Tab-separated table of C-alpha atoms and ligand atoms in Angstrom:
chain	number	residue	atom	x	y	z
A	237	MET	CA	96.992	102.990	77.446
A	238	GLN	CA	100.260	103.982	79.075
A	239	LEU	CA	101.529	106.464	81.630
A	240	GLU	CA	105.157	107.465	81.086
A	241	ILE	CA	107.009	109.386	83.773
A	242	HIS	CA	110.546	110.526	82.991
A	243	ASN	CA	113.151	112.002	85.328
A	244	LEU	CA	110.711	113.775	87.630
A	245	SER	CA	112.306	115.814	90.439
A	246	LYS	CA	110.808	118.105	93.047
A	247	THR	CA	112.344	120.090	95.900
A	248	TYR	CA	109.964	121.976	98.202
A	249	SER	CA	110.774	125.528	99.257
A	250	ASN	CA	111.857	124.243	102.698
A	251	GLY	CA	114.662	122.307	100.981
A	252	VAL	CA	113.101	118.822	101.205
A	253	GLN	CA	113.776	116.912	97.999
A	254	ALA	CA	110.556	114.895	97.722
A	255	LEU	CA	111.216	113.389	94.249
A	256	LYS	CA	114.628	112.493	92.828
A	257	ASP	CA	114.772	111.634	89.151
A	258	VAL	CA	111.681	109.395	89.221
A	259	SER	CA	110.978	107.412	86.033
A	260	LEU	CA	108.123	104.897	85.744
A	261	SER	CA	106.230	103.245	82.922
A	262	ILE	CA	102.728	102.173	83.925
A	263	GLY	CA	100.248	100.254	81.771
A	264	LYS	CA	96.626	99.182	82.150
A	265	GLY	CA	95.750	97.410	85.410
A	266	MET	CA	96.436	97.979	89.067
A	267	PHE	CA	99.822	99.477	89.848
A	268	GLY	CA	100.962	99.611	93.476
A	269	LEU	CA	103.198	102.414	94.669
A	270	LEU	CA	104.619	101.354	97.984
A	271	GLY	CA	106.655	103.447	100.408
A	272	GLN	CA	106.894	104.601	104.001
A	273	ASN	CA	105.331	107.812	105.221
A	274	GLY	CA	107.308	110.709	103.816
A	275	ALA	CA	108.727	108.690	100.904
A	276	GLY	CA	107.231	111.021	98.299
A	277	LYS	CA	104.124	109.081	97.213
A	278	SER	CA	101.631	111.902	97.638
A	279	THR	CA	103.945	114.361	95.923
A	280	LEU	CA	104.153	112.010	92.946
A	281	MET	CA	100.373	111.360	92.919
A	282	ARG	CA	99.543	115.055	93.132
A	283	THR	CA	101.998	115.848	90.351
A	284	ILE	CA	100.483	113.230	88.045
A	285	ALA	CA	97.026	114.549	88.950
A	286	THR	CA	98.174	118.049	87.829
A	287	LEU	CA	97.613	119.525	91.289
A	288	GLN	CA	101.225	120.609	91.628
A	289	ASP	CA	104.266	121.044	89.400
A	290	ALA	CA	107.564	119.200	89.378
A	291	ASP	CA	110.793	121.162	88.968
A	292	THR	CA	112.027	118.995	86.109
A	293	GLY	CA	110.868	115.933	84.183
A	294	THR	CA	107.954	114.940	81.963
A	295	ILE	CA	104.703	112.985	82.258
A	296	HIS	CA	102.818	111.633	79.248
A	297	PHE	CA	99.521	109.755	79.177
A	298	ASN	CA	97.964	108.483	75.958
A	299	GLY	CA	99.533	111.217	73.860
A	300	ILE	CA	98.823	113.966	76.406
A	301	ASP	CA	101.808	115.964	77.638
A	302	VAL	CA	100.543	116.240	81.195
A	303	THR	CA	102.658	119.162	82.383
A	304	LYS	CA	101.907	121.198	79.244
A	305	GLU	CA	98.235	120.221	78.827
A	306	PRO	CA	96.911	119.673	82.362
A	307	GLU	CA	93.319	120.485	81.426
A	308	LYS	CA	93.358	117.673	78.831
A	309	LEU	CA	94.476	115.159	81.425
A	310	ARG	CA	91.867	116.312	83.943
A	311	LYS	CA	89.115	115.274	81.509
A	312	THR	CA	90.314	111.684	81.650
A	313	LEU	CA	91.466	111.590	85.274
A	314	GLY	CA	89.795	110.247	88.384
A	315	TYR	CA	91.539	111.234	91.604
A	316	LEU	CA	90.757	109.999	95.081
A	317	PRO	CA	92.939	111.970	97.490
A	318	GLN	CA	94.143	110.760	100.859
A	319	GLU	CA	91.721	113.034	102.657
A	320	PHE	CA	88.512	113.596	100.827
A	321	GLY	CA	87.918	116.758	102.802
A	322	VAL	CA	84.964	118.045	104.729
A	323	TYR	CA	81.663	116.286	104.227
A	324	PRO	CA	79.086	118.906	103.686
A	325	ASN	CA	75.502	118.776	104.758
A	326	VAL	CA	74.233	117.533	101.390
A	327	THR	CA	73.190	114.110	100.121
A	328	ALA	CA	75.466	111.852	98.063
A	329	GLU	CA	73.182	112.224	95.074
A	330	GLU	CA	73.154	116.022	95.247
A	331	LEU	CA	76.936	116.284	95.465
A	332	LEU	CA	77.530	113.776	92.649
A	333	LEU	CA	75.105	115.667	90.401
A	334	HIS	CA	76.964	118.868	91.193
A	335	ILE	CA	80.382	117.308	90.442
A	336	ALA	CA	79.060	115.783	87.192
A	337	ASP	CA	77.894	119.244	86.199
A	338	MET	CA	81.352	120.675	86.924
A	339	LYS	CA	83.002	117.852	84.960
A	340	GLY	CA	81.036	118.961	81.922
A	341	ILE	CA	78.078	116.569	81.804
A	342	ILE	CA	75.678	119.358	81.000
A	343	HIS	CA	72.518	117.495	79.959
A	344	ARG	CA	70.280	116.899	82.919
A	345	GLY	CA	69.074	113.463	81.835
A	346	GLU	CA	72.601	112.213	81.135
A	347	ARG	CA	73.789	113.622	84.439
A	348	LYS	CA	71.045	111.833	86.346
A	349	ASP	CA	71.733	108.533	84.540
A	350	THR	CA	75.485	108.811	85.173
A	351	VAL	CA	75.009	109.483	88.865
A	352	GLU	CA	72.435	106.708	89.329
A	353	ALA	CA	74.705	104.185	87.613
A	354	LEU	CA	77.651	105.199	89.784
A	355	LEU	CA	75.633	105.000	92.987
A	356	GLN	CA	74.647	101.465	92.008
A	357	LYS	CA	78.229	100.561	91.154
A	358	VAL	CA	79.621	101.591	94.528
A	359	ASN	CA	76.665	100.141	96.376
A	360	LEU	CA	75.356	103.433	97.741
A	361	TYR	CA	72.103	103.607	95.842
A	362	GLU	CA	70.034	102.802	98.917
A	363	ALA	CA	71.843	105.552	100.849
A	364	LYS	CA	71.776	108.151	98.066
A	365	SER	CA	69.396	110.479	99.937
A	366	LYS	CA	71.363	110.355	103.189
A	367	LYS	CA	73.478	113.336	104.189
A	368	LEU	CA	77.193	112.696	103.585
A	369	ASP	CA	78.213	113.722	107.074
A	370	GLY	CA	76.229	110.722	108.372
A	371	TYR	CA	78.160	108.257	106.183
A	372	SER	CA	80.551	105.685	107.710
A	373	GLY	CA	84.244	105.638	106.735
A	374	GLY	CA	83.642	102.891	104.174
A	375	MET	CA	80.678	104.690	102.662
A	376	LYS	CA	82.726	107.874	102.361
A	377	GLN	CA	85.469	105.971	100.553
A	378	ARG	CA	82.959	104.477	98.153
A	379	PHE	CA	81.494	107.909	97.601
A	380	GLY	CA	85.041	109.104	96.871
A	381	ILE	CA	85.383	106.399	94.226
A	382	ALA	CA	82.024	107.339	92.697
A	383	GLN	CA	83.068	110.988	92.308
A	384	ALA	CA	86.427	109.896	90.862
A	385	LEU	CA	84.646	107.763	88.258
A	386	ILE	CA	82.430	110.484	86.817
A	387	GLY	CA	83.252	110.831	83.131
A	388	ASN	CA	84.777	107.329	82.736
A	389	PRO	CA	88.425	108.182	83.437
A	390	ASP	CA	91.252	106.211	81.801
A	391	LEU	CA	93.638	107.141	84.604
A	392	ILE	CA	92.589	106.632	88.219
A	393	ILE	CA	94.785	107.687	91.135
A	394	VAL	CA	94.002	106.471	94.624
A	395	ASP	CA	96.144	107.831	97.450
A	396	GLU	CA	96.350	105.807	100.722
A	397	PRO	CA	92.727	104.773	100.573
A	398	THR	CA	92.178	102.296	103.394
A	399	ALA	CA	92.799	104.358	106.515
A	400	GLY	CA	89.833	103.977	108.819
A	401	LEU	CA	88.167	101.142	106.904
A	402	ASP	CA	87.177	97.938	108.673
A	403	PRO	CA	88.261	94.656	106.984
A	404	MET	CA	84.899	94.122	105.268
A	405	GLU	CA	84.806	97.653	103.905
A	406	ARG	CA	88.397	97.369	102.777
A	407	ASN	CA	87.622	94.173	100.913
A	408	ARG	CA	84.634	95.670	99.165
A	409	PHE	CA	86.574	98.781	98.270
A	410	TYR	CA	89.413	96.739	96.781
A	411	ASN	CA	87.090	94.546	94.748
A	412	LEU	CA	85.766	97.705	93.227
A	413	LEU	CA	89.258	98.990	92.441
A	414	SER	CA	90.297	95.683	90.845
A	415	GLU	CA	87.277	95.859	88.583
A	416	LEU	CA	88.311	99.349	87.490
A	417	GLY	CA	91.805	98.089	86.649
A	418	GLU	CA	90.338	96.004	83.831
A	419	ASN	CA	89.738	99.107	81.716
A	420	ALA	CA	92.005	101.818	83.084
A	421	VAL	CA	95.406	102.598	84.541
A	422	VAL	CA	94.829	102.507	88.296
A	423	ILE	CA	97.607	103.687	90.609
A	424	LEU	CA	97.249	102.709	94.232
A	425	SER	CA	99.563	104.511	96.616
A	426	THR	CA	99.909	102.818	99.984
A	427	HIS	CA	102.216	101.768	102.804
A	428	ILE	CA	100.311	98.494	103.262
A	429	VAL	CA	102.363	95.756	101.614
A	430	GLU	CA	99.633	93.142	101.698
A	431	ASP	CA	97.338	95.302	99.590
A	432	VAL	CA	99.928	95.513	96.845
A	433	SER	CA	100.718	91.795	96.885
A	434	THR	CA	97.064	90.746	96.637
A	435	LEU	CA	95.801	93.403	94.244
A	436	CYS	CA	98.484	94.745	91.956
A	437	THR	CA	99.916	93.300	88.757
A	438	ASP	CA	102.882	95.667	88.822
A	439	MET	CA	104.509	97.741	91.494
A	440	ALA	CA	107.254	100.124	92.503
A	441	ILE	CA	108.825	100.877	95.845
A	442	ILE	CA	109.753	104.471	96.498
A	443	GLY	CA	112.128	105.475	99.288
A	444	GLN	CA	113.256	109.011	100.116
A	445	GLY	CA	111.972	110.290	96.798
A	446	GLU	CA	113.670	107.648	94.675
A	447	VAL	CA	112.354	104.586	92.881
A	448	VAL	CA	114.278	101.763	94.524
A	449	LEU	CA	112.537	98.796	92.879
A	450	THR	CA	110.027	98.048	90.121
A	451	GLY	CA	108.555	94.710	89.048
A	452	LYS	CA	105.706	92.276	89.449
A	453	PRO	CA	104.970	91.377	93.083
A	454	HIS	CA	105.490	87.640	92.547
A	455	GLU	CA	108.793	88.218	90.711
A	456	VAL	CA	109.994	90.466	93.494
A	457	GLU	CA	109.178	87.682	95.970
A	458	GLU	CA	110.897	85.039	93.800
A	459	GLU	CA	114.166	86.995	93.864
A	460	LEU	CA	114.419	86.130	97.558
A	461	ARG	CA	113.582	82.435	97.272
A	462	GLY	CA	116.223	80.281	98.974
A	463	LYS	CA	117.834	83.275	100.672
A	464	LEU	CA	115.598	83.756	103.697
A	465	TYR	CA	115.796	82.026	107.041
A	466	GLU	CA	113.800	82.490	110.224
A	467	MET	CA	114.094	81.558	113.854
A	468	PRO	CA	112.428	82.476	117.157
A	469	VAL	CA	114.866	84.079	119.585
A	470	SER	CA	114.445	85.872	122.896
A	471	LYS	CA	114.338	89.643	122.887
A	472	ASP	CA	117.669	89.842	124.670
A	473	GLU	CA	119.389	87.739	122.008
A	474	LEU	CA	118.307	90.023	119.176
A	475	PRO	CA	121.327	92.411	119.215
A	476	ALA	CA	123.762	89.481	118.996
A	477	TYR	CA	121.933	88.059	115.973
A	478	GLN	CA	121.826	91.479	114.352
A	479	GLU	CA	125.566	91.691	114.825
A	480	LYS	CA	126.209	88.287	113.259
A	481	TYR	CA	123.562	88.145	110.499
A	482	GLN	CA	121.712	90.419	108.115
A	483	VAL	CA	118.448	90.544	110.065
A	484	ILE	CA	115.924	92.226	107.742
A	485	SER	CA	112.990	92.108	110.151
A	486	HIS	CA	111.939	90.999	113.613
A	487	ARG	CA	108.461	90.699	115.036
A	488	PHE	CA	106.778	89.201	118.058
A	489	PHE	CA	105.208	85.838	117.374
A	490	ALA	CA	103.587	83.739	120.118
A	491	GLY	CA	105.587	85.431	122.865
A	492	LYS	CA	108.945	85.070	121.086
A	493	MET	CA	110.836	87.313	118.716
A	494	MET	CA	110.811	85.863	115.190
A	495	ILE	CA	113.776	87.088	113.181
A	496	THR	CA	114.140	86.909	109.400
A	497	VAL	CA	117.683	86.670	108.093
A	498	LEU	CA	118.936	87.200	104.550
A	499	ALA	CA	121.863	84.920	103.651
A	500	GLU	CA	123.331	83.352	100.516
A	501	ASP	CA	124.231	80.172	102.429
A	502	PRO	CA	122.179	78.531	105.188
A	503	PRO	CA	123.178	79.976	108.566
A	504	SER	CA	124.001	77.842	111.604
A	505	ASN	CA	121.597	75.376	113.216
A	506	GLY	CA	118.204	76.423	114.457
A	507	PHE	CA	117.088	78.411	111.410
A	508	ASP	CA	114.240	77.293	109.148
A	509	THR	CA	114.026	78.298	105.491
A	510	LYS	CA	111.318	80.849	104.885
A	511	VAL	CA	109.021	81.220	101.881
A	512	PRO	CA	109.509	84.856	100.821
A	513	SER	CA	106.657	87.347	100.843
A	514	LEU	CA	106.480	90.811	99.367
A	515	GLU	CA	106.794	92.135	102.892
A	516	ASP	CA	110.219	90.474	103.171
A	517	ALA	CA	111.320	92.185	99.952
A	518	TYR	CA	110.043	95.485	101.310
A	519	PHE	CA	111.839	95.022	104.642
A	520	LYS	CA	115.020	94.054	102.828
A	521	ILE	CA	114.940	97.325	100.907
A	522	LEU	CA	114.110	99.353	103.998
A	523	SER	CA	116.961	97.697	105.914
A	524	GLN	CA	119.386	98.730	103.171
A	525	ASN	CA	118.278	102.361	103.042
B	839	LIG	P1	104.241	110.284	101.348
B	839	LIG	O1	102.992	110.539	100.581
B	839	LIG	O2	105.014	109.108	100.827
B	839	LIG	O3	104.008	110.200	102.839
B	839	LIG	P2	104.923	113.053	100.728
B	839	LIG	O4	104.978	113.216	99.256
B	839	LIG	O5	103.698	113.547	101.434
B	839	LIG	O6	105.221	111.526	101.112
B	839	LIG	O7	106.165	113.806	101.379
B	839	LIG	C1	107.503	113.632	100.909
B	839	LIG	C2	108.407	114.602	101.673
B	839	LIG	O8	108.108	115.948	101.294
B	839	LIG	C3	108.244	114.555	103.183
B	839	LIG	O9	109.495	114.777	103.758
B	839	LIG	C4	107.300	115.713	103.470
B	839	LIG	O10	107.508	116.218	104.764
B	839	LIG	C5	107.699	116.709	102.404
B	839	LIG	N1	106.569	117.574	101.959
B	839	LIG	C6	105.393	117.151	101.468
B	839	LIG	N2	104.612	118.185	101.106
B	839	LIG	C7	105.327	119.305	101.398
B	839	LIG	C8	105.086	120.718	101.255
B	839	LIG	N3	103.951	121.163	100.747
B	839	LIG	N4	106.053	121.550	101.661
B	839	LIG	C9	107.211	121.100	102.164
B	839	LIG	N5	107.526	119.804	102.313
B	839	LIG	C10	106.588	118.899	101.943
């Protein structure tokens, strides 16, 4: 089970080049696609999901030439878009039955069984007869997953899924995604670094339409081991430190400004060595672009 993306490029009619020669090889498990807003993540997700075309490049999944045979891919694809759209005045069960019908599960008994099993899986069985417009954010997300899972997809694309979820809902949602990664290629597009470091076995960072890094989260962190230093400074001192050192990030911590510096050799007194996180690697890349 493998998704192969080669040399994908896309320029919108307004001249924005959203993808620049993107190549990625993605196997079974959870793959994190990390990038700032506007980096090109949604363009890439929508292109893989056959909702829009690239100008050049190819996508293959399990022997399917995605750009040439989009309808074949759609049969094995589950897509959870960033915005799931308007929630109509129907129950979860009714809408899932309708979607199952559209996805080609034509036998009534099979359709009912499929929908019941999915409602159980995403923990919405008790709420199956509630109208969708009365669902909470977390329930809507879980409904979104249920609809994406109809037909047992081998490729699941989830675009920026945690907006508006409280920590409990987010946790539950991610447990569900991790479970799916055991049997499918799951691509999680997000700007939340922590989600990638805790959930994903492999990852890529995309910046201004280009892949700027690929690897395993822990390997990406290891690359920085022994090269990071931190120190609390006052806000006024920050510009001087930025002048003297490669400050990759600064954040307020207990009333002080904590700066993280990248250096091959230990800087002057006052700095502590820092155990690298994926966020540091991300900030390093952002500071270079
Ligand atoms: P992300 O999902 O990482 O936020 P997008 O793929 O949505 O990034 O956007 C990448 C770039 O392409 C941005 O500069 C965005 O403004 C632009 N863009 C996205 N969709 C369109 C479109 N339909 N028409 C023109 N420009 C677009």
